[in-house]
Amino acid sequence: MIYYNLMETLRKNEYFLTRDLVSEICRSPETSHYRAVEKDKLYGWVHQVIYHTYKRHSAWLGNDTSKNTIFAYYSELGKQRRREDLPLQDIVQSFFLIKKRIYRCITERMALETDYTAKETTELFMNLDLFYDRVVQAIIAGYQKENTTLACA
């Protein structure tokens, strides 16, 4: 129940989250290379990550076959960002900012509702951590693979 309610919170707030995150990513000194990306393009990128968080998060953590699809998606994303000459540290930092903002959104929602146990809360945040660890792992793998491809070309 907690999982569904909080993922629904993300779904209902995805456009506000995306807007705020695009602004934050563009302002942050740790993600300065994203300032050269068109805002509409960056908006689409960030929105896709938030969508995957609430729509496919549980499937990827479980034994669903879509985890390979999502890993492939983020591995390809890493390759694409490398071809676009975005530094890996900026890419990883942008995902940290996204995760942090999602945590804030969920925490604010949980503050309004008192029926969540500490165990449920801990489990939810551990699962989100695992999801984002796997996403970043896929991005790094794709980025490094593309680095090797470009070096051999």
C-alpha positions as a printed Julia matrix, in Angstrom:
153×3 Matrix{Float64}:
  0.0     0.0     0.0
  2.74    2.47    0.93
  4.59    1.74   -2.28
  1.55    2.31   -4.46
  0.55    5.53   -2.66
  3.99    7.05   -2.92
  4.53    6.06   -6.55
  1.12    7.6    -7.25
  2.39   10.78   -5.56
  5.28   10.84   -8.04
  2.93   10.28  -10.96
  0.65   13.11   -9.88
  3.59   15.48   -9.38
  5.79   14.38  -12.28
  5.46   17.62  -14.26
  6.23   19.83  -11.26
  9.14   17.59  -10.3
 10.48   17.65  -13.85
 10.22   21.42  -14.12
 11.94   21.96  -10.78
 14.65   19.42  -11.55
 15.47   20.94  -14.94
 15.93   24.27  -13.21
 18.06   22.72  -10.46
 20.23   20.76  -12.91
 20.85   23.91  -14.94
 21.79   25.91  -11.81
 23.96   23.33  -10.1
 27.73   23.79  -10.51
 28.1    19.98  -10.46
 25.99   19.64  -13.63
 27.14   22.75  -15.48
 27.52   20.98  -18.84
 23.74   20.49  -18.99
 23.34   24.25  -19.43
 24.29   23.79  -23.09
 21.4    21.33  -23.61
 18.14   22.78  -24.93
 15.61   23.1   -22.1
 12.92   21.1   -23.94
 15.36   18.27  -24.57
 16.52   18.25  -20.94
 12.9    18.35  -19.79
 12.2    15.21  -21.83
 15.24   13.43  -20.43
 14.36   14.21  -16.8
 10.7    13.37  -17.3
 11.61    9.95  -18.69
 13.63    9.14  -15.55
 10.77   10.15  -13.26
  8.37    8.1   -15.39
 10.63    5.04  -15.09
 10.83    5.57  -11.33
  7.1     5.34  -10.71
  6.12    3.1   -13.61
  8.89    0.5   -13.86
 10.74    0.69  -10.56
  9.03   -2.32   -8.99
  9.41   -4.47  -12.11
 13.13   -3.79  -12.27
 13.68   -4.61   -8.61
 11.72   -7.84   -8.95
 12.26  -10.7   -11.35
 10.33   -9.12  -14.18
 11.83   -9.34  -17.65
 11.56   -5.56  -18.06
 14.68   -5.11  -15.9
 16.78   -6.06  -18.96
 14.84   -3.55  -21.03
 15.44   -0.78  -18.52
 19.14   -1.71  -18.12
 19.48   -1.61  -21.91
 17.7     1.75  -22.01
 20.04    3.34  -19.46
 23.13    1.68  -20.92
 22.19    3.16  -24.29
 21.56    6.47  -22.55
 25.13    6.36  -21.2
 26.45    5.74  -24.73
 24.36    8.58  -26.12
 25.47   11.05  -23.45
 29.1    10.1   -24.16
 28.57   10.82  -27.89
 27.07   14.17  -26.84
 30.3    14.87  -24.87
 28.56   15.24  -21.52
 31.02   14.4   -18.74
 30.19   11.24  -16.82
 30.35   13.07  -13.48
 27.66   15.53  -14.65
 25.43   12.66  -15.74
 25.8    10.79  -12.46
 25.32   13.99  -10.45
 22.09   14.74  -12.34
 20.74   11.35  -11.25
 21.72   12.1    -7.66
 19.75   15.35   -7.91
 16.75   13.51   -9.34
 16.84   10.89   -6.58
 17.21   13.57   -3.91
 14.21   15.51   -5.25
 12.11   12.33   -5.41
 13.06   11.57   -1.8
 11.96   15.06   -0.81
  8.62   14.67   -2.6
  7.97   11.32   -0.93
  9.08   12.57    2.5
  6.77   15.57    2.27
  3.88   13.27    1.4
  4.73   10.92    4.25
  4.78   13.84    6.71
  1.11   14.42    5.87
  0.2    10.79    6.5
  1.07    9.12    9.76
  0.1     5.54    9.01
  3.47    4.46    7.55
  5.71    2.29    9.71
  9.44    2.81   10.01
  9.95   -0.59    8.35
  7.81    0.35    5.34
  9.6     3.66    4.98
 13.03    2.1     5.23
 12.13   -0.57    2.69
 10.82    1.99    0.23
 13.95    4.13    0.43
 16.22    1.08    0.21
 14.4    -0.02   -2.94
 14.7     3.45   -4.47
 18.41    3.44   -3.64
 18.82    0.06   -5.31
 16.88    1.23   -8.37
 19.04    4.32   -8.8
 22.23    2.35   -8.12
 21.28    0.04  -10.98
 20.36    2.94  -13.25
 23.69    4.67  -12.62
 25.52    1.35  -13.06
 23.89    0.91  -16.48
 24.74    4.48  -17.49
 28.38    4.07  -16.48
 28.63    0.74  -18.32
 27.19    2.25  -21.49
 29.34    5.37  -21.2
 32.52    3.34  -20.76
 31.61    1.0   -23.62
 31.12    4.01  -25.89
 34.44    5.43  -24.67
 36.13    2.22  -25.81
 34.31    2.34  -29.15
 35.31    5.97  -29.75
 38.93    5.28  -28.74
 39.17    2.44  -31.27
 37.61    4.46  -34.09
